[in-house]
Amino acid sequence: MAAKPDEMAYYKHSKMLQVDYKPPSRDWMDPSVDFRPGSWIYPAKAKNLKILDLPNPRDWSPTDEDWKLPDNWKEIILEGMAERLEKYRSFRLFMDICVRCGACADKCHFFIGGGDPKNMPVLRAELVRSIYRRHFTTAGKIFGKLAGGRELTIDVIKEWFYYLFQCTECRRCSVFCPYGIDTAEITMIGRELLNLVGCHINWAIEPVANCFMTGNHMGILPHAYKDMADFLAEETEEIIGIDVKGDFNRKGAEILFITPSGDIFGDPGIITFMGYLTLFRYLKDQGLDITWSTYASEGGNFGLFTSHEMIKRLNVKMYAEAKRLKVKWILGGECGHMWRVVNQYMDTMNGPADFLEEPVSPITGTKFENAKSTKMVHITEFTADLIKNNKLKLDPSRNDHVKVTFHDSCNPARAMGLLEEPRYVIKNVCNNFYEMPDNTIREQTFCCGGGAGLGTEEMMEMRLRGGLPRGNAVKYVQEKHDVNRLACICAIDRATLVTVCDYWAPGVQVTGIHELVANALVFDGEKERTTDLRGEPLKGMEGEEE
């Protein structure tokens, strides 16, 4: 949800976004933090913790003196850390091998936009690593602070909550680490430990609870989900003159399509949803046999921001539904964290989906060998293959009213290596495409500033600070090439980048790629197009009536 105009004006004209890189006078081991408005997120509500059977449900606030932790909270945290050091070899490795070289220091968007040294990835990780050193290494047990160890205190827990929820787990820092340390994994473990004593944020926990109750983060019930999909199909039909309604929960279909519920919930995601409907209707006459589910109605996985166990519990719903509907394979929509989970965790957490078939495009015959284990294909791979094999009739001039740049969404880019396919699609459906500077895209892409459960209103100051690097790159191509559209393949990006662009690059709108695809698709017997899916006039049609 975008900030209200008066809120945007407040941030723009205040001094809150002035960046001061001067080191603070206090020692970094001092765990004191300032829970000022705009820098922290409301804690998880007791009802949501109860739904998920998570520890210590209660009403509390980070600004309270007493956080109402269990009496044995210290024992719980240290036992949890010991368990994870034993279970995850990577965690112990990341605790031991960092030499604090600082290669990652200036790579985090929150440090760049805020100047707080504890948002340097190396130092944010040290907040956890220092407890490890004190309690799990011989040097730390003997020499304590001299060996880089800190005592685990209530103030440390508060510091963890403050800074671990100022990390979007984007993993940009890991690209530059000479030792390959994945600081996002440290953030994930730290959040798991906080979860053991009931300290989590509601913006991550409530979507997980909703997913358990309704199958999606938004809490949309099955009948409401279908009603909203039908409504968007009707809106699409008014524009292109063709019935694009999909079908739902049909057993025996070849393909199950799953996309983030954010695509059916709010602008501009709903336009991307309309794009999916348009593409699938176009391919129907070529043999596409696809169904949607109103039960596994969520591709996203907020478990990635909660715990490894929660990742597993949420990921399995997609495959359980695929088994119930007896489909052959799964096609996934434009989502971010869905694809990190599927590509990096699926096999070890849920196991290979051996009951499904290796995906083969029913239109082109292409075998997607990269999905041999997961049985799940990203829609930009699918669409790029269609274009390469000349299966889509496209008129890119229908997108001539937009000048497009592309934001590499963190998880598909860094966790999946999905770099060329989105660009290939865009270049074939648009005539005006411009890249942002090289050090802000592809593997080095900057985060939207609102991922990992941080995309909420009360976090607005940090979101705008964290959005500075991406917003600055968008502003650059806006001024140089008159770019007015920022494309991405992530539902969180489509939500949070609206605010980032409104603040840092006013006039640039956010779009999903398949909105652009649908604009360019040419149907046999279609009515003359005068507008795009947003209802905005095509170039040269500004004076035409609909």
Coordinates of C-alpha atoms in Angstrom, one line a residue:
M1 CA 0.0 0.0 0.0
A2 CA 1.4 3.4 -1.0
A3 CA 1.8 6.2 1.5
K4 CA -0.8 8.9 1.6
P5 CA 0.2 12.2 -0.1
D6 CA 0.5 14.1 3.2
E7 CA 2.8 11.4 4.5
M8 CA 5.0 11.5 1.4
A9 CA 5.2 15.3 1.8
Y10 CA 6.1 14.9 5.4
Y11 CA 9.1 12.6 4.6
K12 CA 10.1 14.7 1.6
H13 CA 10.3 17.9 3.6
S14 CA 11.7 16.6 6.8
K15 CA 15.3 15.9 7.8
M16 CA 14.5 12.3 8.4
L17 CA 16.0 11.2 5.1
Q18 CA 19.3 13.1 5.5
V19 CA 22.1 10.5 5.5
D20 CA 24.9 10.8 8.0
Y21 CA 27.8 8.4 7.5
K22 CA 29.8 9.7 10.5
P23 CA 30.5 6.8 12.9
P24 CA 28.7 7.0 16.2
S25 CA 30.6 7.7 19.4
R26 CA 29.4 4.6 21.2
D27 CA 31.1 1.2 20.9
W28 CA 29.3 -1.2 18.4
M29 CA 29.0 -3.7 21.3
D30 CA 26.6 -1.4 23.1
P31 CA 23.2 -2.8 22.2
S32 CA 21.1 0.3 22.8
V33 CA 18.6 1.1 20.0
D34 CA 16.2 3.9 19.3
F35 CA 12.7 2.6 18.4
R36 CA 11.7 5.8 16.7
P37 CA 8.6 5.9 14.5
G38 CA 9.1 4.7 10.9
S39 CA 12.0 2.4 11.8
W40 CA 10.3 -0.6 13.3
I41 CA 7.3 -2.8 12.6
Y42 CA 4.4 -3.8 14.8
P43 CA 5.0 -7.1 16.6
A44 CA 3.1 -10.3 15.7
K45 CA -0.4 -10.3 17.1
A46 CA -1.2 -13.0 19.7
K47 CA -4.0 -14.4 17.6
N48 CA -1.7 -15.1 14.6
L49 CA 0.9 -16.8 16.8
K50 CA -1.8 -19.0 18.2
I51 CA -3.0 -20.0 14.7
L52 CA 0.5 -21.1 13.9
D53 CA 1.1 -22.7 17.3
L54 CA 4.1 -20.4 17.8
P55 CA 5.6 -19.6 21.2
N56 CA 4.7 -16.9 23.7
P57 CA 1.6 -15.2 22.1
R58 CA 0.8 -11.9 23.9
D59 CA 0.1 -8.2 23.5
W60 CA 3.3 -6.1 23.6
S61 CA 5.2 -3.3 21.8
P62 CA 8.9 -2.8 21.1
T63 CA 8.6 0.5 22.8
D64 CA 7.6 -1.2 26.1
E65 CA 10.2 -1.6 28.8
D66 CA 9.0 -5.1 29.5
W67 CA 8.7 -7.3 26.4
K68 CA 7.0 -10.1 28.4
L69 CA 9.6 -12.7 27.5
P70 CA 9.5 -16.2 29.1
D71 CA 11.4 -16.5 32.4
N72 CA 13.9 -18.8 30.7
W73 CA 14.2 -16.8 27.5
K74 CA 18.1 -16.9 27.6
E75 CA 18.1 -20.6 27.9
I76 CA 15.6 -20.9 25.0
I77 CA 17.7 -18.7 22.7
L78 CA 21.0 -20.4 23.5
E79 CA 19.5 -23.9 23.1
G80 CA 18.0 -22.8 19.8
M81 CA 21.3 -21.5 18.6
A82 CA 23.0 -24.7 19.6
E83 CA 20.4 -26.7 17.7
R84 CA 20.8 -24.7 14.5
L85 CA 24.6 -24.8 14.7
E86 CA 24.3 -28.5 14.7
K87 CA 21.6 -28.7 12.0
Y88 CA 22.9 -26.1 9.5
R89 CA 26.5 -26.5 8.6
S90 CA 26.3 -23.2 6.7
F91 CA 25.3 -21.3 9.9
R92 CA 28.3 -22.5 11.8
L93 CA 30.6 -21.8 8.8
F94 CA 29.2 -18.3 8.5
M95 CA 29.8 -17.7 12.2
D96 CA 33.4 -18.8 11.9
I97 CA 34.9 -17.6 8.6
C98 CA 34.1 -13.9 8.5
V99 CA 37.3 -11.8 8.7
R100 CA 35.4 -8.5 8.8
C101 CA 37.1 -7.3 5.7
G102 CA 34.2 -4.9 5.0
A103 CA 33.7 -5.9 1.3
C104 CA 30.0 -6.0 2.0
A105 CA 29.8 -2.8 4.1
D106 CA 28.6 -0.4 1.5
K107 CA 26.4 -2.9 -0.4
C108 CA 23.3 -2.8 1.7
H109 CA 20.6 -0.4 0.6
F110 CA 19.6 0.3 4.2
F111 CA 23.2 1.4 5.1
I112 CA 23.4 3.5 1.9
G113 CA 20.1 5.2 2.6
G114 CA 20.5 5.4 6.4
G115 CA 24.1 5.5 7.4
D116 CA 23.7 3.3 10.5
P117 CA 26.8 1.2 10.7
K118 CA 24.8 -1.7 12.2
N119 CA 23.1 -2.0 8.9
M120 CA 26.4 -2.9 7.3
P121 CA 25.9 -6.6 6.6
V122 CA 29.1 -7.4 8.3
L123 CA 28.1 -5.6 11.5
R124 CA 24.5 -6.8 11.4
A125 CA 25.8 -10.3 11.3
E126 CA 28.2 -9.5 14.2
L127 CA 25.2 -8.8 16.4
V128 CA 24.4 -12.5 16.2
R129 CA 28.0 -13.7 15.8
S130 CA 29.1 -12.0 19.0
I131 CA 26.7 -14.1 21.0
Y132 CA 28.0 -17.2 19.2
R133 CA 31.6 -16.2 20.1
R134 CA 30.8 -15.6 23.7
H135 CA 28.8 -18.8 24.3
F136 CA 30.0 -21.3 21.7
T137 CA 33.8 -20.7 21.3
T138 CA 36.6 -21.4 23.7
A139 CA 38.2 -18.0 23.2
G140 CA 34.9 -16.3 23.8
K141 CA 34.2 -18.2 27.0
I142 CA 37.6 -17.3 28.4
F143 CA 38.2 -13.8 27.1
G144 CA 34.7 -12.6 26.4
K145 CA 34.7 -9.1 24.9
L146 CA 38.4 -9.3 24.0
A147 CA 37.5 -12.2 21.7
G148 CA 34.6 -10.4 20.2
G149 CA 32.0 -12.0 22.4
R150 CA 29.0 -10.4 24.1
E151 CA 26.7 -11.4 26.9
L152 CA 23.2 -12.3 25.8
T153 CA 21.0 -9.7 27.5
I154 CA 17.5 -8.3 27.1
D155 CA 19.0 -5.3 25.3
V156 CA 20.7 -7.6 22.8
I157 CA 17.3 -9.2 22.0
K158 CA 15.9 -5.8 21.4
E159 CA 18.8 -4.9 19.2
W160 CA 18.3 -8.1 17.2
F161 CA 14.6 -7.3 16.7
Y162 CA 15.5 -3.8 15.5
Y163 CA 18.2 -4.7 13.0
L164 CA 17.2 -8.1 11.8
F165 CA 13.9 -6.6 10.7
Q166 CA 15.8 -3.9 8.9
C167 CA 17.2 -6.6 6.5
T168 CA 15.2 -7.6 3.5
E169 CA 17.3 -10.8 3.0
C170 CA 18.0 -9.5 -0.6
R171 CA 21.5 -11.2 -0.5
R172 CA 23.2 -8.4 -2.5
C173 CA 26.0 -8.4 0.2
S174 CA 26.7 -12.1 -0.5
V175 CA 27.6 -11.3 -4.2
F176 CA 30.5 -9.2 -2.9
C177 CA 31.7 -11.5 0.0
P178 CA 35.1 -13.1 -0.9
Y179 CA 34.2 -16.0 1.4
G180 CA 30.6 -16.5 0.0
I181 CA 28.9 -15.7 3.3
D182 CA 25.2 -15.4 2.9
T183 CA 24.2 -12.8 5.4
A184 CA 20.5 -13.4 4.7
E185 CA 20.9 -16.9 6.1
I186 CA 22.2 -15.3 9.3
T187 CA 19.2 -13.0 9.4
M188 CA 16.9 -15.9 8.9
I189 CA 18.4 -17.8 11.8
G190 CA 18.3 -14.7 14.0
R191 CA 14.6 -14.3 13.2
E192 CA 14.0 -18.0 14.0
L193 CA 15.7 -17.5 17.4
L194 CA 13.5 -14.4 18.1
N195 CA 10.5 -16.4 17.1
L196 CA 11.3 -19.0 19.9
V197 CA 10.5 -16.3 22.5
G198 CA 7.5 -14.8 20.6
C199 CA 9.3 -11.8 19.1
H200 CA 8.3 -11.5 15.4
I201 CA 6.7 -8.9 13.2
N202 CA 3.0 -9.0 12.3
W203 CA 3.6 -8.1 8.6
A204 CA 5.3 -11.5 8.2
I205 CA 3.4 -13.6 10.6
E206 CA -0.2 -12.5 9.6
P207 CA 0.3 -13.5 5.9
V208 CA 1.6 -16.9 7.1
A209 CA -1.4 -17.3 9.4
N210 CA -3.7 -16.3 6.6
C211 CA -2.1 -18.9 4.3
F212 CA -2.8 -21.6 6.8
M213 CA -6.5 -20.6 7.0
T214 CA -7.3 -19.7 3.4
G215 CA -4.4 -20.8 1.2
N216 CA -3.1 -17.3 0.5
H217 CA -1.4 -14.4 2.3
M218 CA -4.3 -12.0 1.9
G219 CA -6.8 -14.2 3.6
I220 CA -9.0 -14.4 0.5
L221 CA -11.5 -17.2 0.7
P222 CA -11.8 -19.6 -2.3
H223 CA -15.2 -18.3 -3.5
A224 CA -14.0 -14.7 -3.1
Y225 CA -10.8 -15.5 -5.0
K226 CA -12.8 -16.8 -8.0
D227 CA -15.1 -13.9 -7.9
M228 CA -12.2 -11.5 -8.0
A229 CA -10.6 -13.4 -10.9
D230 CA -13.9 -13.4 -12.8
F231 CA -14.2 -9.6 -12.2
L232 CA -10.7 -9.0 -13.6
A233 CA -11.6 -11.2 -16.6
E234 CA -14.6 -9.1 -17.3
E235 CA -12.5 -5.9 -17.1
T236 CA -10.1 -7.4 -19.5
E237 CA -12.8 -8.4 -21.9
E238 CA -14.1 -4.8 -22.0
I239 CA -10.7 -3.8 -23.3
I240 CA -9.8 -6.5 -25.8
G241 CA -13.2 -7.8 -26.7
I242 CA -12.5 -11.4 -25.9
D243 CA -13.7 -13.6 -23.0
V244 CA -10.6 -14.6 -21.0
K245 CA -12.1 -16.3 -18.0
G246 CA -10.1 -19.2 -16.7
D247 CA -11.2 -22.3 -15.0
F248 CA -10.6 -23.4 -11.4
N249 CA -9.9 -26.6 -9.5
R250 CA -10.2 -28.8 -12.6
K251 CA -8.8 -32.3 -12.1
G252 CA -6.8 -33.7 -14.9
A253 CA -5.6 -30.5 -16.4
E254 CA -2.0 -30.7 -17.8
I255 CA -0.7 -27.6 -15.9
L256 CA -1.5 -25.9 -12.6
F257 CA -0.9 -22.2 -12.5
I258 CA 0.0 -20.6 -9.2
T259 CA 0.7 -16.9 -8.7
P260 CA 1.1 -14.6 -5.7
S261 CA -2.2 -13.5 -4.2
G262 CA -0.9 -9.9 -4.4
D263 CA -1.6 -10.1 -8.1
I264 CA -5.3 -10.4 -7.4
F265 CA -5.5 -7.9 -4.5
G266 CA -4.1 -4.5 -5.5
D267 CA -2.9 -2.2 -8.2
P268 CA -0.7 -2.7 -10.2
G269 CA -0.6 -6.4 -9.5
I270 CA -4.1 -6.9 -10.8
I271 CA -3.0 -5.7 -14.2
T272 CA -0.4 -8.4 -14.2
F273 CA -3.2 -10.9 -13.4
M274 CA -5.2 -9.6 -16.3
G275 CA -2.1 -10.2 -18.4
Y276 CA -1.9 -13.8 -17.4
L277 CA -5.6 -14.3 -18.3
T278 CA -5.0 -12.7 -21.7
L279 CA -2.0 -14.9 -22.5
F280 CA -3.7 -18.1 -21.4
R281 CA -6.7 -17.4 -23.5
Y282 CA -4.5 -16.7 -26.5
L283 CA -2.8 -20.0 -26.1
K284 CA -6.0 -22.0 -25.5
D285 CA -6.6 -22.5 -29.2
Q286 CA -3.0 -23.8 -29.5
G287 CA -3.5 -26.5 -26.9
L288 CA -2.8 -25.0 -23.5
D289 CA -4.6 -27.0 -20.9
I290 CA -4.3 -25.1 -17.7
T291 CA -6.2 -24.6 -14.4
W292 CA -6.0 -22.4 -11.4
S293 CA -6.6 -23.3 -7.8
T294 CA -8.7 -21.5 -5.2
Y295 CA -7.0 -23.5 -2.4
A296 CA -3.3 -23.2 -3.3
S297 CA -4.0 -19.6 -4.3
E298 CA -0.6 -18.3 -3.2
G299 CA 2.8 -18.7 -4.8
G300 CA 4.6 -16.5 -2.3
N301 CA 6.2 -18.0 0.8
F302 CA 6.5 -15.7 3.8
G303 CA 8.0 -18.7 5.7
L304 CA 11.3 -17.4 4.1
F305 CA 11.0 -14.5 6.5
T306 CA 10.0 -16.6 9.5
S307 CA 11.7 -19.9 9.8
H308 CA 13.0 -22.9 7.8
E309 CA 10.2 -25.0 9.2
M310 CA 7.6 -22.5 8.0
I311 CA 9.2 -22.5 4.5
K312 CA 8.6 -26.2 4.3
R313 CA 5.1 -26.0 5.7
L314 CA 4.0 -23.4 3.2
N315 CA 5.8 -24.7 0.1
V316 CA 4.1 -28.1 0.4
K317 CA 0.6 -26.7 -0.2
M318 CA 1.4 -26.1 -3.9
Y319 CA 2.6 -29.6 -4.5
A320 CA -0.2 -31.1 -2.4
E321 CA -2.7 -29.3 -4.7
A322 CA -0.9 -30.4 -7.8
K323 CA -1.2 -34.0 -6.6
R324 CA -4.9 -33.6 -5.7
L325 CA -5.7 -32.1 -9.1
K326 CA -3.6 -34.8 -10.9
V327 CA -1.7 -32.2 -13.1
K328 CA 1.5 -33.0 -14.9
W329 CA 3.5 -29.9 -13.8
I330 CA 3.3 -26.4 -12.3
L331 CA 3.6 -23.0 -14.0
G332 CA 4.5 -20.2 -11.6
G333 CA 3.7 -16.5 -11.9
E334 CA 5.7 -13.4 -11.4
C335 CA 6.8 -13.8 -7.8
G336 CA 10.0 -13.3 -5.8
H337 CA 10.4 -15.4 -2.7
M338 CA 8.4 -18.3 -4.3
W339 CA 11.3 -18.8 -6.6
R340 CA 14.0 -18.7 -4.0
V341 CA 12.2 -21.3 -2.0
V342 CA 11.4 -23.6 -5.0
N343 CA 14.9 -23.4 -6.5
Q344 CA 17.1 -23.4 -3.3
Y345 CA 15.1 -25.2 -0.6
M346 CA 12.5 -27.5 -2.3
D347 CA 14.6 -30.7 -2.7
T348 CA 16.1 -30.7 0.8
M349 CA 12.9 -29.5 2.6
N350 CA 10.0 -31.2 0.8
G351 CA 11.9 -33.6 -1.5
P352 CA 11.8 -33.9 -5.3
A353 CA 8.3 -33.8 -6.7
D354 CA 8.6 -37.2 -8.3
F355 CA 4.8 -37.6 -8.7
L356 CA 4.9 -34.9 -11.3
E357 CA 6.4 -35.0 -14.8
E358 CA 9.4 -33.0 -16.1
P359 CA 7.8 -29.9 -17.6
V360 CA 7.4 -29.8 -21.4
S361 CA 5.7 -26.8 -23.1
P362 CA 2.5 -28.1 -24.8
I363 CA 2.9 -25.3 -27.4
T364 CA 6.5 -25.5 -28.4
G365 CA 7.6 -29.0 -27.2
T366 CA 10.5 -27.4 -25.3
K367 CA 11.6 -29.5 -22.3
F368 CA 12.5 -27.3 -19.3
E369 CA 15.4 -29.4 -18.0
N370 CA 16.2 -26.8 -15.3
A371 CA 12.9 -27.8 -13.7
K372 CA 13.6 -31.5 -13.8
S373 CA 13.5 -31.8 -10.0
T374 CA 11.0 -29.1 -8.9
K375 CA 8.6 -29.6 -11.8
M376 CA 7.9 -25.9 -11.7
V377 CA 8.6 -23.4 -14.5
H378 CA 8.7 -19.6 -14.2
I379 CA 6.3 -17.8 -16.5
T380 CA 9.0 -15.6 -18.0
E381 CA 10.9 -18.8 -19.1
F382 CA 7.6 -20.1 -20.5
T383 CA 6.8 -16.9 -22.4
A384 CA 10.3 -16.3 -23.6
D385 CA 10.2 -19.8 -25.1
L386 CA 6.9 -19.0 -26.8
I387 CA 8.4 -15.9 -28.4
K388 CA 11.6 -17.6 -29.5
N389 CA 9.5 -20.2 -31.3
N390 CA 7.2 -17.6 -33.0
K391 CA 4.1 -18.8 -31.2
L392 CA 2.9 -15.3 -30.3
K393 CA 1.7 -12.6 -32.7
L394 CA 2.9 -9.4 -31.1
D395 CA 2.6 -5.7 -31.9
P396 CA 5.2 -4.0 -29.7
S397 CA 4.0 -0.6 -31.0
R398 CA 1.0 -1.0 -28.6
N399 CA 3.5 -0.3 -25.8
D400 CA 5.0 2.8 -27.5
H401 CA 3.4 5.0 -25.0
V402 CA 5.7 3.6 -22.3
K403 CA 9.5 3.7 -22.0
V404 CA 10.5 0.8 -19.9
T405 CA 13.4 -0.1 -17.6
F406 CA 13.7 -3.4 -15.7
H407 CA 14.2 -4.1 -12.0
D408 CA 15.8 -7.4 -11.4
S409 CA 13.9 -8.7 -8.5
C410 CA 16.3 -10.0 -5.8
N411 CA 15.2 -13.6 -5.4
P412 CA 14.6 -14.6 -9.1
A413 CA 17.9 -12.8 -10.1
R414 CA 20.3 -13.9 -7.4
A415 CA 18.7 -17.1 -6.3
M416 CA 17.5 -18.4 -9.7
G417 CA 19.7 -16.6 -12.2
L418 CA 16.7 -15.4 -14.1
L419 CA 18.4 -12.5 -15.8
E420 CA 18.0 -12.8 -19.6
E421 CA 14.5 -14.2 -20.0
P422 CA 12.6 -11.2 -18.6
R423 CA 14.7 -8.9 -20.8
Y424 CA 14.1 -11.0 -23.9
V425 CA 10.3 -10.8 -23.3
I426 CA 10.4 -7.1 -22.7
K427 CA 12.5 -6.4 -25.8
N428 CA 10.0 -8.3 -28.0
V429 CA 6.9 -6.6 -26.7
C430 CA 8.3 -3.1 -26.3
N431 CA 10.2 -0.8 -28.6
N432 CA 11.6 1.5 -25.9
F433 CA 13.7 -0.4 -23.3
Y434 CA 16.5 1.2 -21.3
E435 CA 18.8 -0.4 -18.7
M436 CA 19.7 1.2 -15.4
P437 CA 23.4 1.5 -14.6
D438 CA 25.3 -1.8 -14.6
N439 CA 26.1 -1.8 -10.9
T440 CA 22.4 -1.7 -10.0
I441 CA 21.1 -4.5 -12.1
R442 CA 21.4 -8.3 -12.7
E443 CA 23.3 -10.0 -9.9
Q444 CA 24.1 -6.6 -8.4
T445 CA 20.5 -5.5 -8.4
F446 CA 19.3 -3.3 -5.5
C447 CA 16.3 -4.3 -3.4
C448 CA 13.0 -2.6 -3.4
G449 CA 13.5 -1.8 0.3
G450 CA 10.3 -3.5 1.5
G451 CA 10.9 -7.3 1.0
A452 CA 11.2 -9.9 3.7
G453 CA 8.1 -8.7 5.5
L454 CA 9.2 -5.0 5.7
G455 CA 6.7 -3.6 3.2
T456 CA 4.3 -2.0 5.7
E457 CA 3.3 1.6 6.4
E458 CA 4.7 1.9 9.9
M459 CA 8.2 1.1 8.4
M460 CA 8.0 4.0 6.0
E461 CA 11.1 5.9 6.9
M462 CA 13.3 2.8 6.6
R463 CA 11.5 1.8 3.4
L464 CA 12.3 5.1 1.8
R465 CA 15.8 5.1 3.0
G466 CA 16.3 1.5 1.7
G467 CA 14.6 2.5 -1.6
L468 CA 17.2 5.2 -2.2
P469 CA 19.7 3.2 -4.3
R470 CA 16.9 1.7 -6.5
G471 CA 15.1 5.0 -6.7
N472 CA 18.3 6.8 -7.7
A473 CA 18.9 4.4 -10.6
V474 CA 15.3 4.8 -11.8
K475 CA 15.7 8.5 -11.6
Y476 CA 18.8 8.3 -13.7
V477 CA 17.1 6.6 -16.6
Q478 CA 14.1 8.8 -16.2
E479 CA 16.2 11.9 -16.7
K480 CA 18.4 10.4 -19.4
H481 CA 15.8 8.4 -21.4
D482 CA 12.4 9.8 -20.3
V483 CA 11.6 6.3 -18.8
N484 CA 8.1 6.2 -17.4
R485 CA 7.6 2.5 -16.5
L486 CA 9.5 0.2 -14.2
A487 CA 9.0 -3.5 -14.9
C488 CA 9.6 -6.3 -12.5
I489 CA 8.6 -9.9 -11.8
C490 CA 7.8 -9.9 -8.1
A491 CA 4.5 -9.1 -6.4
I492 CA 6.2 -7.4 -3.4
D493 CA 8.2 -5.2 -5.8
R494 CA 5.0 -4.3 -7.6
A495 CA 3.6 -3.1 -4.3
T496 CA 6.6 -1.5 -2.7
L497 CA 8.2 0.1 -5.7
V498 CA 5.2 2.2 -6.3
T499 CA 6.0 4.2 -3.1
V500 CA 9.7 4.2 -3.9
C501 CA 9.1 5.6 -7.4
D502 CA 6.5 8.1 -6.1
Y503 CA 9.2 9.5 -3.7
W504 CA 12.5 9.1 -5.6
A505 CA 11.3 9.2 -9.2
P506 CA 7.9 10.8 -9.5
G507 CA 6.1 10.0 -12.7
V508 CA 7.5 6.4 -13.1
Q509 CA 4.8 3.7 -12.8
V510 CA 5.4 0.1 -11.9
T511 CA 4.4 -2.8 -14.1
G512 CA 4.6 -6.6 -14.3
I513 CA 6.0 -8.0 -17.5
H514 CA 2.9 -9.9 -18.5
E515 CA 0.9 -6.6 -18.5
L516 CA 3.2 -5.5 -21.3
V517 CA 2.9 -8.9 -23.0
A518 CA -0.9 -8.7 -23.0
N519 CA -0.9 -5.2 -24.4
A520 CA 1.2 -6.4 -27.4
L521 CA -0.7 -9.7 -28.1
V522 CA -2.7 -9.6 -31.3
F523 CA -5.8 -11.9 -31.4
D524 CA -7.5 -13.0 -34.5
G525 CA -10.8 -11.2 -34.8
E526 CA -10.1 -8.8 -31.9
K527 CA -11.7 -5.4 -31.8
E528 CA -9.5 -2.4 -32.5
R529 CA -7.4 -1.6 -29.4
T530 CA -7.4 2.0 -28.3
T531 CA -6.2 1.5 -24.7
D532 CA -3.8 -0.7 -22.8
L533 CA -4.9 -2.9 -20.0
R534 CA -4.9 0.1 -17.6
G535 CA -7.4 1.8 -19.8
E536 CA -4.7 4.4 -20.8
P537 CA -4.8 5.4 -24.5
L538 CA -2.2 3.9 -26.8
K539 CA 0.2 6.1 -28.7
G540 CA -1.8 8.0 -31.4
M541 CA -5.1 7.1 -29.8
E542 CA -5.2 9.9 -27.2
G543 CA -8.3 11.5 -28.8
E544 CA -10.2 8.3 -29.5
E545 CA -13.2 7.3 -27.5
E546 CA -13.4 3.8 -26.1

